Amino acid sequence: MTASDYQQLVVLLQEFSQATDRYVESTGAQFGTHRTDMNALSIIMKYQQRGALPSPKDLSHELQLSSPPPLRCWTASHAWA
């Protein structure tokens, strides 16, 4: 591939990425969902195509979510977990 071919490929990838963003945003607006909801739905559909369903752990891993910090309740005199 020439430098011009690489440049053209980069432009096409950018256009594809922008079109994907517009699709996710418009679909999310239509159904009242957030981008992360659409990403999770995509993962669920991918698993279904394989004949399986993702566990919450699978979704967390695929979406690169971290575990929430431990819940802490505060009182006037001390904190307890």
mmCIF file of N, CA and C in Angstrom:
data_model
loop_
_atom_site.group_PDB
_atom_site.id
_atom_site.type_symbol
_atom_site.label_atom_id
_atom_site.label_comp_id
_atom_site.label_asym_id
_atom_site.label_seq_id
_atom_site.Cartn_x
_atom_site.Cartn_y
_atom_site.Cartn_z
ATOM 1 N N MET A 1 0.835 -1.181 0.000
ATOM 2 C CA MET A 1 0.000 0.000 0.000
ATOM 3 C C MET A 1 0.879 1.243 0.000
ATOM 4 N N THR A 2 0.420 2.208 -0.716
ATOM 5 C CA THR A 2 1.154 3.476 -0.765
ATOM 6 C C THR A 2 0.689 4.380 0.381
ATOM 7 N N ALA A 3 1.423 5.464 0.579
ATOM 8 C CA ALA A 3 1.060 6.433 1.611
ATOM 9 C C ALA A 3 -0.329 7.000 1.334
ATOM 10 N N SER A 4 -0.630 7.207 0.076
ATOM 11 C CA SER A 4 -1.945 7.715 -0.319
ATOM 12 C C SER A 4 -3.056 6.718 0.026
ATOM 13 N N ASP A 5 -2.771 5.419 -0.163
ATOM 14 C CA ASP A 5 -3.741 4.382 0.183
ATOM 15 C C ASP A 5 -4.011 4.378 1.692
ATOM 16 N N TYR A 6 -2.953 4.497 2.485
ATOM 17 C CA TYR A 6 -3.104 4.538 3.938
ATOM 18 C C TYR A 6 -3.915 5.760 4.360
ATOM 19 N N GLN A 7 -3.637 6.891 3.729
ATOM 20 C CA GLN A 7 -4.355 8.116 4.025
ATOM 21 C C GLN A 7 -5.847 7.948 3.711
ATOM 22 N N GLN A 8 -6.137 7.350 2.569
ATOM 23 C CA GLN A 8 -7.523 7.124 2.182
ATOM 24 C C GLN A 8 -8.207 6.164 3.154
ATOM 25 N N LEU A 9 -7.500 5.140 3.588
ATOM 26 C CA LEU A 9 -8.047 4.193 4.554
ATOM 27 C C LEU A 9 -8.377 4.890 5.874
ATOM 28 N N VAL A 10 -7.495 5.751 6.341
ATOM 29 C CA VAL A 10 -7.732 6.488 7.584
ATOM 30 C C VAL A 10 -8.975 7.363 7.455
ATOM 31 N N VAL A 11 -9.122 8.041 6.342
ATOM 32 C CA VAL A 11 -10.299 8.893 6.111
ATOM 33 C C VAL A 11 -11.572 8.039 6.126
ATOM 34 N N LEU A 12 -11.548 6.898 5.457
ATOM 35 C CA LEU A 12 -12.716 6.018 5.430
ATOM 36 C C LEU A 12 -13.057 5.489 6.824
ATOM 37 N N LEU A 13 -12.050 5.142 7.596
ATOM 38 C CA LEU A 13 -12.285 4.676 8.965
ATOM 39 C C LEU A 13 -12.873 5.787 9.834
ATOM 40 N N GLN A 14 -12.395 7.010 9.663
ATOM 41 C CA GLN A 14 -12.947 8.141 10.408
ATOM 42 C C GLN A 14 -14.411 8.367 10.031
ATOM 43 N N GLU A 15 -14.718 8.301 8.748
ATOM 44 C CA GLU A 15 -16.096 8.475 8.296
ATOM 45 C C GLU A 15 -17.000 7.371 8.846
ATOM 46 N N PHE A 16 -16.503 6.147 8.860
ATOM 47 C CA PHE A 16 -17.264 5.029 9.407
ATOM 48 C C PHE A 16 -17.516 5.241 10.898
ATOM 49 N N SER A 17 -16.499 5.660 11.618
ATOM 50 C CA SER A 17 -16.628 5.906 13.054
ATOM 51 C C SER A 17 -17.649 7.001 13.334
ATOM 52 N N GLN A 18 -17.616 8.064 12.560
ATOM 53 C CA GLN A 18 -18.571 9.158 12.733
ATOM 54 C C GLN A 18 -19.988 8.705 12.410
ATOM 55 N N ALA A 19 -20.151 7.911 11.373
ATOM 56 C CA ALA A 19 -21.477 7.395 11.011
ATOM 57 C C ALA A 19 -22.005 6.475 12.113
ATOM 58 N N THR A 20 -21.129 5.657 12.681
ATOM 59 C CA THR A 20 -21.516 4.779 13.781
ATOM 60 C C THR A 20 -21.961 5.600 14.983
ATOM 61 N N ASP A 21 -21.207 6.636 15.317
ATOM 62 C CA ASP A 21 -21.580 7.521 16.427
ATOM 63 C C ASP A 21 -22.945 8.148 16.193
ATOM 64 N N ARG A 22 -23.193 8.626 14.982
ATOM 65 C CA ARG A 22 -24.487 9.241 14.670
ATOM 66 C C ARG A 22 -25.618 8.220 14.809
ATOM 67 N N TYR A 23 -25.376 6.992 14.352
ATOM 68 C CA TYR A 23 -26.395 5.940 14.458
ATOM 69 C C TYR A 23 -26.717 5.633 15.919
ATOM 70 N N VAL A 24 -25.678 5.459 16.730
ATOM 71 C CA VAL A 24 -25.884 5.142 18.146
ATOM 72 C C VAL A 24 -26.620 6.288 18.842
ATOM 73 N N GLU A 25 -26.236 7.522 18.558
ATOM 74 C CA GLU A 25 -26.887 8.671 19.178
ATOM 75 C C GLU A 25 -28.346 8.781 18.749
ATOM 76 N N SER A 26 -28.623 8.622 17.458
ATOM 77 C CA SER A 26 -30.002 8.774 16.988
ATOM 78 C C SER A 26 -30.883 7.625 17.486
ATOM 79 N N THR A 27 -30.358 6.415 17.509
ATOM 80 C CA THR A 27 -31.118 5.283 18.011
ATOM 81 C C THR A 27 -31.364 5.443 19.505
ATOM 82 N N GLY A 28 -30.347 5.880 20.222
ATOM 83 C CA GLY A 28 -30.512 6.125 21.650
ATOM 84 C C GLY A 28 -31.559 7.186 21.927
ATOM 85 N N ALA A 29 -31.558 8.248 21.143
ATOM 86 C CA ALA A 29 -32.550 9.307 21.316
ATOM 87 C C ALA A 29 -33.957 8.782 21.018
ATOM 88 N N GLN A 30 -34.070 7.946 20.015
ATOM 89 C CA GLN A 30 -35.372 7.402 19.623
ATOM 90 C C GLN A 30 -35.949 6.514 20.720
ATOM 91 N N PHE A 31 -35.104 5.720 21.373
ATOM 92 C CA PHE A 31 -35.585 4.761 22.368
ATOM 93 C C PHE A 31 -35.313 5.197 23.806
ATOM 94 N N GLY A 32 -34.741 6.377 23.988
ATOM 95 C CA GLY A 32 -34.483 6.878 25.333
ATOM 96 C C GLY A 32 -33.393 6.114 26.061
ATOM 97 N N THR A 33 -32.387 5.700 25.323
ATOM 98 C CA THR A 33 -31.284 4.953 25.935
ATOM 99 C C THR A 33 -29.982 5.740 25.805
ATOM 100 N N HIS A 34 -29.010 5.335 26.575
ATOM 101 C CA HIS A 34 -27.683 5.949 26.544
ATOM 102 C C HIS A 34 -26.763 5.097 25.686
ATOM 103 N N ARG A 35 -25.672 5.671 25.280
ATOM 104 C CA ARG A 35 -24.676 4.981 24.456
ATOM 105 C C ARG A 35 -24.259 3.649 25.084
ATOM 106 N N THR A 36 -24.065 3.630 26.411
ATOM 107 C CA THR A 36 -23.628 2.395 27.062
ATOM 108 C C THR A 36 -24.707 1.321 26.997
ATOM 109 N N ASP A 37 -25.991 1.734 27.011
ATOM 110 C CA ASP A 37 -27.075 0.763 26.853
ATOM 111 C C ASP A 37 -26.995 0.110 25.479
ATOM 112 N N MET A 38 -26.735 0.924 24.470
ATOM 113 C CA MET A 38 -26.636 0.404 23.109
ATOM 114 C C MET A 38 -25.434 -0.534 22.982
ATOM 115 N N ASN A 39 -24.332 -0.192 23.633
ATOM 116 C CA ASN A 39 -23.153 -1.062 23.602
ATOM 117 C C ASN A 39 -23.460 -2.395 24.275
ATOM 118 N N ALA A 40 -24.167 -2.348 25.414
ATOM 119 C CA ALA A 40 -24.527 -3.585 26.108
ATOM 120 C C ALA A 40 -25.458 -4.429 25.246
ATOM 121 N N LEU A 41 -26.416 -3.798 24.585
ATOM 122 C CA LEU A 41 -27.326 -4.521 23.705
ATOM 123 C C LEU A 41 -26.561 -5.210 22.575
ATOM 124 N N SER A 42 -25.579 -4.538 22.039
ATOM 125 C CA SER A 42 -24.754 -5.117 20.981
ATOM 126 C C SER A 42 -24.024 -6.366 21.481
ATOM 127 N N ILE A 43 -23.522 -6.303 22.691
ATOM 128 C CA ILE A 43 -22.809 -7.458 23.271
ATOM 129 C C ILE A 43 -23.779 -8.620 23.482
ATOM 130 N N ILE A 44 -24.971 -8.318 23.993
ATOM 131 C CA ILE A 44 -25.975 -9.361 24.203
ATOM 132 C C ILE A 44 -26.326 -10.028 22.877
ATOM 133 N N MET A 45 -26.496 -9.224 21.830
ATOM 134 C CA MET A 45 -26.817 -9.777 20.509
ATOM 135 C C MET A 45 -25.677 -10.652 19.993
ATOM 136 N N LYS A 46 -24.432 -10.243 20.243
ATOM 137 C CA LYS A 46 -23.278 -11.043 19.810
ATOM 138 C C LYS A 46 -23.290 -12.409 20.504
ATOM 139 N N TYR A 47 -23.579 -12.416 21.797
ATOM 140 C CA TYR A 47 -23.640 -13.680 22.529
ATOM 141 C C TYR A 47 -24.787 -14.547 22.015
ATOM 142 N N GLN A 48 -25.941 -13.930 21.742
ATOM 143 C CA GLN A 48 -27.084 -14.690 21.240
ATOM 144 C C GLN A 48 -26.777 -15.344 19.900
ATOM 145 N N GLN A 49 -26.007 -14.678 19.065
ATOM 146 C CA GLN A 49 -25.629 -15.270 17.777
ATOM 147 C C GLN A 49 -24.803 -16.528 17.975
ATOM 148 N N ARG A 50 -24.105 -16.597 19.106
ATOM 149 C CA ARG A 50 -23.314 -17.789 19.436
ATOM 150 C C ARG A 50 -24.142 -18.836 20.177
ATOM 151 N N GLY A 51 -25.427 -18.505 20.449
ATOM 152 C CA GLY A 51 -26.292 -19.430 21.174
ATOM 153 C C GLY A 51 -26.121 -19.366 22.671
ATOM 154 N N ALA A 52 -25.689 -18.239 23.183
ATOM 155 C CA ALA A 52 -25.465 -18.085 24.623
ATOM 156 C C ALA A 52 -25.978 -16.726 25.079
ATOM 157 N N LEU A 53 -26.036 -16.550 26.378
ATOM 158 C CA LEU A 53 -26.347 -15.246 26.958
ATOM 159 C C LEU A 53 -25.187 -14.833 27.859
ATOM 160 N N PRO A 54 -24.821 -13.565 27.841
ATOM 161 C CA PRO A 54 -23.724 -13.133 28.699
ATOM 162 C C PRO A 54 -24.170 -13.023 30.152
ATOM 163 N N SER A 55 -23.272 -13.363 31.036
ATOM 164 C CA SER A 55 -23.536 -13.159 32.464
ATOM 165 C C SER A 55 -23.247 -11.693 32.795
ATOM 166 N N PRO A 56 -23.665 -11.229 33.963
ATOM 167 C CA PRO A 56 -23.295 -9.865 34.355
ATOM 168 C C PRO A 56 -21.774 -9.656 34.341
ATOM 169 N N LYS A 57 -21.031 -10.706 34.711
ATOM 170 C CA LYS A 57 -19.572 -10.621 34.685
ATOM 171 C C LYS A 57 -19.064 -10.473 33.246
ATOM 172 N N ASP A 58 -19.669 -11.210 32.309
ATOM 173 C CA ASP A 58 -19.291 -11.085 30.895
ATOM 174 C C ASP A 58 -19.534 -9.662 30.391
ATOM 175 N N LEU A 59 -20.715 -9.117 30.708
ATOM 176 C CA LEU A 59 -21.026 -7.754 30.281
ATOM 177 C C LEU A 59 -20.044 -6.757 30.878
ATOM 178 N N SER A 60 -19.761 -6.917 32.155
ATOM 179 C CA SER A 60 -18.817 -6.021 32.822
ATOM 180 C C SER A 60 -17.454 -6.070 32.146
ATOM 181 N N HIS A 61 -17.014 -7.281 31.834
ATOM 182 C CA HIS A 61 -15.705 -7.446 31.175
ATOM 183 C C HIS A 61 -15.723 -6.835 29.770
ATOM 184 N N GLU A 62 -16.752 -7.161 28.991
ATOM 185 C CA GLU A 62 -16.843 -6.671 27.608
ATOM 186 C C GLU A 62 -16.961 -5.144 27.545
ATOM 187 N N LEU A 63 -17.685 -4.560 28.511
ATOM 188 C CA LEU A 63 -17.868 -3.108 28.534
ATOM 189 C C LEU A 63 -16.736 -2.395 29.270
ATOM 190 N N GLN A 64 -15.797 -3.189 29.792
ATOM 191 C CA GLN A 64 -14.647 -2.660 30.529
ATOM 192 C C GLN A 64 -15.080 -1.808 31.718
ATOM 193 N N LEU A 65 -16.046 -2.353 32.477
ATOM 194 C CA LEU A 65 -16.532 -1.666 33.663
ATOM 195 C C LEU A 65 -15.708 -2.098 34.865
ATOM 196 N N SER A 66 -15.510 -1.185 35.773
ATOM 197 C CA SER A 66 -14.804 -1.530 36.997
ATOM 198 C C SER A 66 -15.824 -1.762 38.103
ATOM 199 N N SER A 67 -15.407 -2.445 39.132
ATOM 200 C CA SER A 67 -16.288 -2.680 40.268
ATOM 201 C C SER A 67 -16.501 -1.366 41.007
ATOM 202 N N PRO A 68 -17.719 -1.164 41.519
ATOM 203 C CA PRO A 68 -17.953 0.064 42.271
ATOM 204 C C PRO A 68 -17.210 0.016 43.599
ATOM 205 N N PRO A 69 -16.885 1.175 44.145
ATOM 206 C CA PRO A 69 -16.229 1.177 45.453
ATOM 207 C C PRO A 69 -17.207 0.678 46.504
ATOM 208 N N PRO A 70 -16.690 0.209 47.636
ATOM 209 C CA PRO A 70 -17.591 -0.283 48.683
ATOM 210 C C PRO A 70 -18.496 0.842 49.177
ATOM 211 N N LEU A 71 -19.721 0.482 49.503
ATOM 212 C CA LEU A 71 -20.682 1.444 50.021
ATOM 213 C C LEU A 71 -20.292 1.823 51.436
ATOM 214 N N ARG A 72 -20.248 3.091 51.712
ATOM 215 C CA ARG A 72 -19.920 3.554 53.061
ATOM 216 C C ARG A 72 -21.038 4.459 53.544
ATOM 217 N N CYS A 73 -21.487 4.203 54.739
ATOM 218 C CA CYS A 73 -22.507 5.040 55.354
ATOM 219 C C CYS A 73 -21.850 5.857 56.457
ATOM 220 N N TRP A 74 -22.115 7.115 56.465
ATOM 221 C CA TRP A 74 -21.495 8.016 57.429
ATOM 222 C C TRP A 74 -22.519 8.450 58.465
ATOM 223 N N THR A 75 -22.080 8.487 59.707
ATOM 224 C CA THR A 75 -22.896 9.069 60.773
ATOM 225 C C THR A 75 -22.130 10.274 61.296
ATOM 226 N N ALA A 76 -22.715 10.968 62.231
ATOM 227 C CA ALA A 76 -22.054 12.164 62.769
ATOM 228 C C ALA A 76 -20.756 11.813 63.474
ATOM 229 N N SER A 77 -20.683 10.624 64.073
ATOM 230 C CA SER A 77 -19.494 10.319 64.865
ATOM 231 C C SER A 77 -18.501 9.389 64.180
ATOM 232 N N HIS A 78 -18.954 8.588 63.232
ATOM 233 C CA HIS A 78 -18.010 7.647 62.600
ATOM 234 C C HIS A 78 -18.562 7.147 61.264
ATOM 235 N N ALA A 79 -17.703 6.483 60.537
ATOM 236 C CA ALA A 79 -18.102 5.865 59.279
ATOM 237 C C ALA A 79 -18.109 4.362 59.468
ATOM 238 N N TRP A 80 -19.024 3.685 58.797
ATOM 239 C CA TRP A 80 -19.036 2.229 58.829
ATOM 240 C C TRP A 80 -19.369 1.707 57.453
ATOM 241 N N ALA A 81 -18.801 0.561 57.143
ATOM 242 C CA ALA A 81 -19.001 -0.027 55.816
ATOM 243 C C ALA A 81 -20.039 -1.098 55.857
#
